[in-house]
Amino acid sequence: MNISPDSPSGKRLKRYGVSANALRKSRVFAVAWMPVPAFTLPLPVDGSIILVHKSVLAYDAVGELADGSALAPLVHQLHHAHQRQEWGYARYLLRHLWSRLFPGGVPVHHRQVERECYLAARAVEEAYSQERIASIR
Ligand SMILES: [Zn+2]
């Protein structure tokens, strides 16, 4: 699917720092089987393909992405899609490859290519856990 930045789904994602450009340049596909919950495949020409495991996505009654913590994996991947647009295809691949080949003892969450993505996804999870706590009180 293509998520328009002006759609309800797009607006929900943009609240967590997803750029309109990353949304315009990404195609999201829900897949039935994958070894990881979500993955970004940068395209050499322009944009990215984001694969998300079907079970990870949640939809509301009108078929838009549900406003909830299920947005987190997609927010993470759309930050990678943004990196691909900002850095270009070759630099994106090089930086990610470098980060995997030479982690330098830095945990994956703190590496330069992943830090922003993890922080954005965590912001989503924290926002919804705060709402849950508030509704309990
Ligand atoms: Zn990542």
mmCIF file with all atom_site columns, C-alpha atoms in Angstrom, residues 2-128:
data_model
loop_
_atom_site.group_PDB
_atom_site.id
_atom_site.type_symbol
_atom_site.label_atom_id
_atom_site.label_alt_id
_atom_site.label_comp_id
_atom_site.label_asym_id
_atom_site.label_entity_id
_atom_site.label_seq_id
_atom_site.pdbx_PDB_ins_code
_atom_site.Cartn_x
_atom_site.Cartn_y
_atom_site.Cartn_z
_atom_site.occupancy
_atom_site.B_iso_or_equiv
_atom_site.pdbx_formal_charge
_atom_site.auth_seq_id
_atom_site.auth_comp_id
_atom_site.auth_asym_id
_atom_site.auth_atom_id
_atom_site.pdbx_PDB_model_num
ATOM 1   C CA . ASN A 1 2   ? 0.901   3.607   -0.493 1.00 0.00 ? 2   ASN A CA 1
ATOM 2   C CA . ILE A 1 3   ? 0.293   5.743   2.591  1.00 0.00 ? 3   ILE A CA 1
ATOM 3   C CA . SER A 1 4   ? -0.583  9.300   1.656  1.00 0.00 ? 4   SER A CA 1
ATOM 4   C CA . PRO A 1 5   ? 0.865   11.877  4.089  1.00 0.00 ? 5   PRO A CA 1
ATOM 5   C CA . ASP A 1 6   ? -2.575  13.529  4.252  1.00 0.00 ? 6   ASP A CA 1
ATOM 6   C CA . SER A 1 7   ? -4.543  10.365  5.009  1.00 0.00 ? 7   SER A CA 1
ATOM 7   C CA . PRO A 1 8   ? -5.532  9.544   8.621  1.00 0.00 ? 8   PRO A CA 1
ATOM 8   C CA . SER A 1 9   ? -2.836  6.813   8.621  1.00 0.00 ? 9   SER A CA 1
ATOM 9   C CA . GLY A 1 10  ? -0.247  9.261   7.294  1.00 0.00 ? 10  GLY A CA 1
ATOM 10  C CA . LYS A 1 11  ? -1.153  11.882  9.898  1.00 0.00 ? 11  LYS A CA 1
ATOM 11  C CA . ARG A 1 12  ? -0.872  9.315   12.686 1.00 0.00 ? 12  ARG A CA 1
ATOM 12  C CA . LEU A 1 13  ? 2.595   8.298   11.477 1.00 0.00 ? 13  LEU A CA 1
ATOM 13  C CA . LYS A 1 14  ? 3.733   11.908  11.042 1.00 0.00 ? 14  LYS A CA 1
ATOM 14  C CA . ARG A 1 15  ? 2.977   12.571  14.705 1.00 0.00 ? 15  ARG A CA 1
ATOM 15  C CA . TYR A 1 16  ? 6.008   10.365  15.454 1.00 0.00 ? 16  TYR A CA 1
ATOM 16  C CA . GLY A 1 17  ? 8.445   12.170  13.214 1.00 0.00 ? 17  GLY A CA 1
ATOM 17  C CA . VAL A 1 18  ? 7.821   10.241  9.995  1.00 0.00 ? 18  VAL A CA 1
ATOM 18  C CA . SER A 1 19  ? 8.502   12.596  7.098  1.00 0.00 ? 19  SER A CA 1
ATOM 19  C CA . ALA A 1 20  ? 5.916   13.233  4.394  1.00 0.00 ? 20  ALA A CA 1
ATOM 20  C CA . ASN A 1 21  ? 8.624   12.501  1.829  1.00 0.00 ? 21  ASN A CA 1
ATOM 21  C CA . ALA A 1 22  ? 9.366   9.093   3.347  1.00 0.00 ? 22  ALA A CA 1
ATOM 22  C CA . LEU A 1 23  ? 5.638   8.288   3.132  1.00 0.00 ? 23  LEU A CA 1
ATOM 23  C CA . ARG A 1 24  ? 5.400   9.423   -0.489 1.00 0.00 ? 24  ARG A CA 1
ATOM 24  C CA . LYS A 1 25  ? 8.463   7.397   -1.482 1.00 0.00 ? 25  LYS A CA 1
ATOM 25  C CA . SER A 1 26  ? 7.574   4.155   0.309  1.00 0.00 ? 26  SER A CA 1
ATOM 26  C CA . ARG A 1 27  ? 5.366   1.224   -0.552 1.00 0.00 ? 27  ARG A CA 1
ATOM 27  C CA . VAL A 1 28  ? 4.286   -0.855  2.416  1.00 0.00 ? 28  VAL A CA 1
ATOM 28  C CA . PHE A 1 29  ? 3.442   -4.515  1.960  1.00 0.00 ? 29  PHE A CA 1
ATOM 29  C CA . ALA A 1 30  ? 1.971   -6.788  4.609  1.00 0.00 ? 30  ALA A CA 1
ATOM 30  C CA . VAL A 1 31  ? 3.460   -10.253 4.222  1.00 0.00 ? 31  VAL A CA 1
ATOM 31  C CA . ALA A 1 32  ? 2.341   -13.555 5.712  1.00 0.00 ? 32  ALA A CA 1
ATOM 32  C CA . TRP A 1 33  ? 5.781   -14.914 6.580  1.00 0.00 ? 33  TRP A CA 1
ATOM 33  C CA . MET A 1 34  ? 9.054   -13.196 7.430  1.00 0.00 ? 34  MET A CA 1
ATOM 34  C CA . PRO A 1 35  ? 11.922  -13.977 9.798  1.00 0.00 ? 35  PRO A CA 1
ATOM 35  C CA . VAL A 1 36  ? 11.733  -10.422 11.220 1.00 0.00 ? 36  VAL A CA 1
ATOM 36  C CA . PRO A 1 37  ? 8.646   -8.304  12.108 1.00 0.00 ? 37  PRO A CA 1
ATOM 37  C CA . ALA A 1 38  ? 9.506   -5.585  9.572  1.00 0.00 ? 38  ALA A CA 1
ATOM 38  C CA . PHE A 1 39  ? 12.183  -4.739  7.039  1.00 0.00 ? 39  PHE A CA 1
ATOM 39  C CA . THR A 1 40  ? 13.070  -1.848  4.726  1.00 0.00 ? 40  THR A CA 1
ATOM 40  C CA . LEU A 1 41  ? 14.393  -2.568  1.267  1.00 0.00 ? 41  LEU A CA 1
ATOM 41  C CA . PRO A 1 42  ? 15.891  0.570   -0.269 1.00 0.00 ? 42  PRO A CA 1
ATOM 42  C CA . LEU A 1 43  ? 15.378  0.873   -4.013 1.00 0.00 ? 43  LEU A CA 1
ATOM 43  C CA . PRO A 1 44  ? 18.261  1.974   -6.258 1.00 0.00 ? 44  PRO A CA 1
ATOM 44  C CA . VAL A 1 45  ? 16.180  4.377   -8.356 1.00 0.00 ? 45  VAL A CA 1
ATOM 45  C CA . ASP A 1 46  ? 14.131  6.118   -5.670 1.00 0.00 ? 46  ASP A CA 1
ATOM 46  C CA . GLY A 1 47  ? 12.237  5.225   -2.527 1.00 0.00 ? 47  GLY A CA 1
ATOM 47  C CA . SER A 1 48  ? 11.904  2.075   -0.474 1.00 0.00 ? 48  SER A CA 1
ATOM 48  C CA . ILE A 1 49  ? 9.808   -1.011  -0.081 1.00 0.00 ? 49  ILE A CA 1
ATOM 49  C CA . ILE A 1 50  ? 8.755   -1.767  3.474  1.00 0.00 ? 50  ILE A CA 1
ATOM 50  C CA . LEU A 1 51  ? 7.749   -5.301  4.335  1.00 0.00 ? 51  LEU A CA 1
ATOM 51  C CA . VAL A 1 52  ? 5.766   -5.760  7.529  1.00 0.00 ? 52  VAL A CA 1
ATOM 52  C CA . HIS A 1 53  ? 4.542   -9.016  8.975  1.00 0.00 ? 53  HIS A CA 1
ATOM 53  C CA . LYS A 1 54  ? 0.746   -9.154  8.705  1.00 0.00 ? 54  LYS A CA 1
ATOM 54  C CA . SER A 1 55  ? 0.320   -9.793  12.416 1.00 0.00 ? 55  SER A CA 1
ATOM 55  C CA . VAL A 1 56  ? 2.203   -6.612  13.317 1.00 0.00 ? 56  VAL A CA 1
ATOM 56  C CA . LEU A 1 57  ? -0.227  -4.207  11.644 1.00 0.00 ? 57  LEU A CA 1
ATOM 57  C CA . ALA A 1 58  ? -3.500  -3.085  13.239 1.00 0.00 ? 58  ALA A CA 1
ATOM 58  C CA . TYR A 1 59  ? -6.344  -1.310  11.462 1.00 0.00 ? 59  TYR A CA 1
ATOM 59  C CA . ASP A 1 60  ? -9.248  0.768   12.690 1.00 0.00 ? 60  ASP A CA 1
ATOM 60  C CA . ALA A 1 61  ? -12.902 0.327   11.677 1.00 0.00 ? 61  ALA A CA 1
ATOM 61  C CA . VAL A 1 62  ? -12.457 2.284   8.432  1.00 0.00 ? 62  VAL A CA 1
ATOM 62  C CA . GLY A 1 63  ? -9.351  0.413   7.338  1.00 0.00 ? 63  GLY A CA 1
ATOM 63  C CA . GLU A 1 64  ? -6.787  3.053   8.318  1.00 0.00 ? 64  GLU A CA 1
ATOM 64  C CA . LEU A 1 65  ? -3.781  2.145   10.443 1.00 0.00 ? 65  LEU A CA 1
ATOM 65  C CA . ALA A 1 66  ? -5.029  2.036   14.021 1.00 0.00 ? 66  ALA A CA 1
ATOM 66  C CA . ASP A 1 67  ? -3.971  4.782   16.385 1.00 0.00 ? 67  ASP A CA 1
ATOM 67  C CA . GLY A 1 68  ? -1.942  2.670   18.809 1.00 0.00 ? 68  GLY A CA 1
ATOM 68  C CA . SER A 1 69  ? 1.373   1.085   19.659 1.00 0.00 ? 69  SER A CA 1
ATOM 69  C CA . ALA A 1 70  ? 1.110   -1.158  16.573 1.00 0.00 ? 70  ALA A CA 1
ATOM 70  C CA . LEU A 1 71  ? 2.335   1.907   14.634 1.00 0.00 ? 71  LEU A CA 1
ATOM 71  C CA . ALA A 1 72  ? 5.787   1.510   16.214 1.00 0.00 ? 72  ALA A CA 1
ATOM 72  C CA . PRO A 1 73  ? 7.353   -1.032  13.790 1.00 0.00 ? 73  PRO A CA 1
ATOM 73  C CA . LEU A 1 74  ? 6.153   0.996   10.816 1.00 0.00 ? 74  LEU A CA 1
ATOM 74  C CA . VAL A 1 75  ? 7.469   4.239   12.331 1.00 0.00 ? 75  VAL A CA 1
ATOM 75  C CA . HIS A 1 76  ? 10.869  2.546   12.767 1.00 0.00 ? 76  HIS A CA 1
ATOM 76  C CA . GLN A 1 77  ? 10.954  1.390   9.139  1.00 0.00 ? 77  GLN A CA 1
ATOM 77  C CA . LEU A 1 78  ? 9.718   4.718   7.776  1.00 0.00 ? 78  LEU A CA 1
ATOM 78  C CA . HIS A 1 79  ? 12.655  6.383   9.529  1.00 0.00 ? 79  HIS A CA 1
ATOM 79  C CA . HIS A 1 80  ? 14.892  4.032   7.549  1.00 0.00 ? 80  HIS A CA 1
ATOM 80  C CA . ALA A 1 81  ? 12.999  5.037   4.395  1.00 0.00 ? 81  ALA A CA 1
ATOM 81  C CA . HIS A 1 82  ? 13.775  8.646   5.321  1.00 0.00 ? 82  HIS A CA 1
ATOM 82  C CA . GLN A 1 83  ? 17.478  7.765   5.704  1.00 0.00 ? 83  GLN A CA 1
ATOM 83  C CA . ARG A 1 84  ? 17.416  6.239   2.231  1.00 0.00 ? 84  ARG A CA 1
ATOM 84  C CA . GLN A 1 85  ? 16.007  9.501   0.830  1.00 0.00 ? 85  GLN A CA 1
ATOM 85  C CA . GLU A 1 86  ? 18.443  11.691  2.757  1.00 0.00 ? 86  GLU A CA 1
ATOM 86  C CA . TRP A 1 87  ? 21.611  9.672   2.185  1.00 0.00 ? 87  TRP A CA 1
ATOM 87  C CA . GLY A 1 88  ? 20.913  8.150   -1.225 1.00 0.00 ? 88  GLY A CA 1
ATOM 88  C CA . TYR A 1 89  ? 20.923  4.469   -2.116 1.00 0.00 ? 89  TYR A CA 1
ATOM 89  C CA . ALA A 1 90  ? 24.674  3.761   -2.093 1.00 0.00 ? 90  ALA A CA 1
ATOM 90  C CA . ARG A 1 91  ? 25.408  5.639   1.131  1.00 0.00 ? 91  ARG A CA 1
ATOM 91  C CA . TYR A 1 92  ? 22.419  4.043   2.841  1.00 0.00 ? 92  TYR A CA 1
ATOM 92  C CA . LEU A 1 93  ? 23.677  0.553   1.966  1.00 0.00 ? 93  LEU A CA 1
ATOM 93  C CA . LEU A 1 94  ? 27.269  1.386   2.890  1.00 0.00 ? 94  LEU A CA 1
ATOM 94  C CA . ARG A 1 95  ? 26.395  2.900   6.241  1.00 0.00 ? 95  ARG A CA 1
ATOM 95  C CA . HIS A 1 96  ? 24.136  -0.017  7.197  1.00 0.00 ? 96  HIS A CA 1
ATOM 96  C CA . LEU A 1 97  ? 26.682  -2.565  5.986  1.00 0.00 ? 97  LEU A CA 1
ATOM 97  C CA . TRP A 1 98  ? 29.454  -0.792  7.864  1.00 0.00 ? 98  TRP A CA 1
ATOM 98  C CA . SER A 1 99  ? 27.363  -0.693  11.025 1.00 0.00 ? 99  SER A CA 1
ATOM 99  C CA . ARG A 1 100 ? 26.796  -4.463  10.824 1.00 0.00 ? 100 ARG A CA 1
ATOM 100 C CA . LEU A 1 101 ? 30.332  -5.416  9.874  1.00 0.00 ? 101 LEU A CA 1
ATOM 101 C CA . PHE A 1 102 ? 32.034  -3.115  12.368 1.00 0.00 ? 102 PHE A CA 1
ATOM 102 C CA . PRO A 1 103 ? 29.665  -2.655  15.299 1.00 0.00 ? 103 PRO A CA 1
ATOM 103 C CA . GLY A 1 104 ? 32.573  -1.600  17.509 1.00 0.00 ? 104 GLY A CA 1
ATOM 104 C CA . GLY A 1 105 ? 30.874  -3.029  20.589 1.00 0.00 ? 105 GLY A CA 1
ATOM 105 C CA . VAL A 1 106 ? 28.005  -0.546  20.273 1.00 0.00 ? 106 VAL A CA 1
ATOM 106 C CA . PRO A 1 107 ? 24.610  -2.184  20.897 1.00 0.00 ? 107 PRO A CA 1
ATOM 107 C CA . VAL A 1 108 ? 22.341  -2.102  17.854 1.00 0.00 ? 108 VAL A CA 1
ATOM 108 C CA . HIS A 1 109 ? 19.891  0.401   19.441 1.00 0.00 ? 109 HIS A CA 1
ATOM 109 C CA . HIS A 1 110 ? 22.688  2.939   19.845 1.00 0.00 ? 110 HIS A CA 1
ATOM 110 C CA . ARG A 1 111 ? 24.339  2.675   16.438 1.00 0.00 ? 111 ARG A CA 1
ATOM 111 C CA . GLN A 1 112 ? 24.151  5.752   14.294 1.00 0.00 ? 112 GLN A CA 1
ATOM 112 C CA . VAL A 1 113 ? 22.009  4.088   11.619 1.00 0.00 ? 113 VAL A CA 1
ATOM 113 C CA . GLU A 1 114 ? 19.497  2.687   14.128 1.00 0.00 ? 114 GLU A CA 1
ATOM 114 C CA . ARG A 1 115 ? 19.372  5.142   17.018 1.00 0.00 ? 115 ARG A CA 1
ATOM 115 C CA . GLU A 1 116 ? 16.806  7.541   15.544 1.00 0.00 ? 116 GLU A CA 1
ATOM 116 C CA . CYS A 1 117 ? 14.596  4.679   14.374 1.00 0.00 ? 117 CYS A CA 1
ATOM 117 C CA . TYR A 1 118 ? 14.544  3.011   17.777 1.00 0.00 ? 118 TYR A CA 1
ATOM 118 C CA . LEU A 1 119 ? 13.909  6.309   19.551 1.00 0.00 ? 119 LEU A CA 1
ATOM 119 C CA . ALA A 1 120 ? 10.965  7.101   17.269 1.00 0.00 ? 120 ALA A CA 1
ATOM 120 C CA . ALA A 1 121 ? 9.441   3.644   17.737 1.00 0.00 ? 121 ALA A CA 1
ATOM 121 C CA . ARG A 1 122 ? 9.931   3.902   21.489 1.00 0.00 ? 122 ARG A CA 1
ATOM 122 C CA . ALA A 1 123 ? 8.182   7.288   21.494 1.00 0.00 ? 123 ALA A CA 1
ATOM 123 C CA . VAL A 1 124 ? 5.152   5.590   19.939 1.00 0.00 ? 124 VAL A CA 1
ATOM 124 C CA . GLU A 1 125 ? 5.143   2.822   22.528 1.00 0.00 ? 125 GLU A CA 1
ATOM 125 C CA . GLU A 1 126 ? 5.569   5.275   25.381 1.00 0.00 ? 126 GLU A CA 1
ATOM 126 C CA . ALA A 1 127 ? 2.798   7.562   24.119 1.00 0.00 ? 127 ALA A CA 1
ATOM 127 C CA . TYR A 1 128 ? 0.304   4.721   24.122 1.00 0.00 ? 128 TYR A CA 1
#
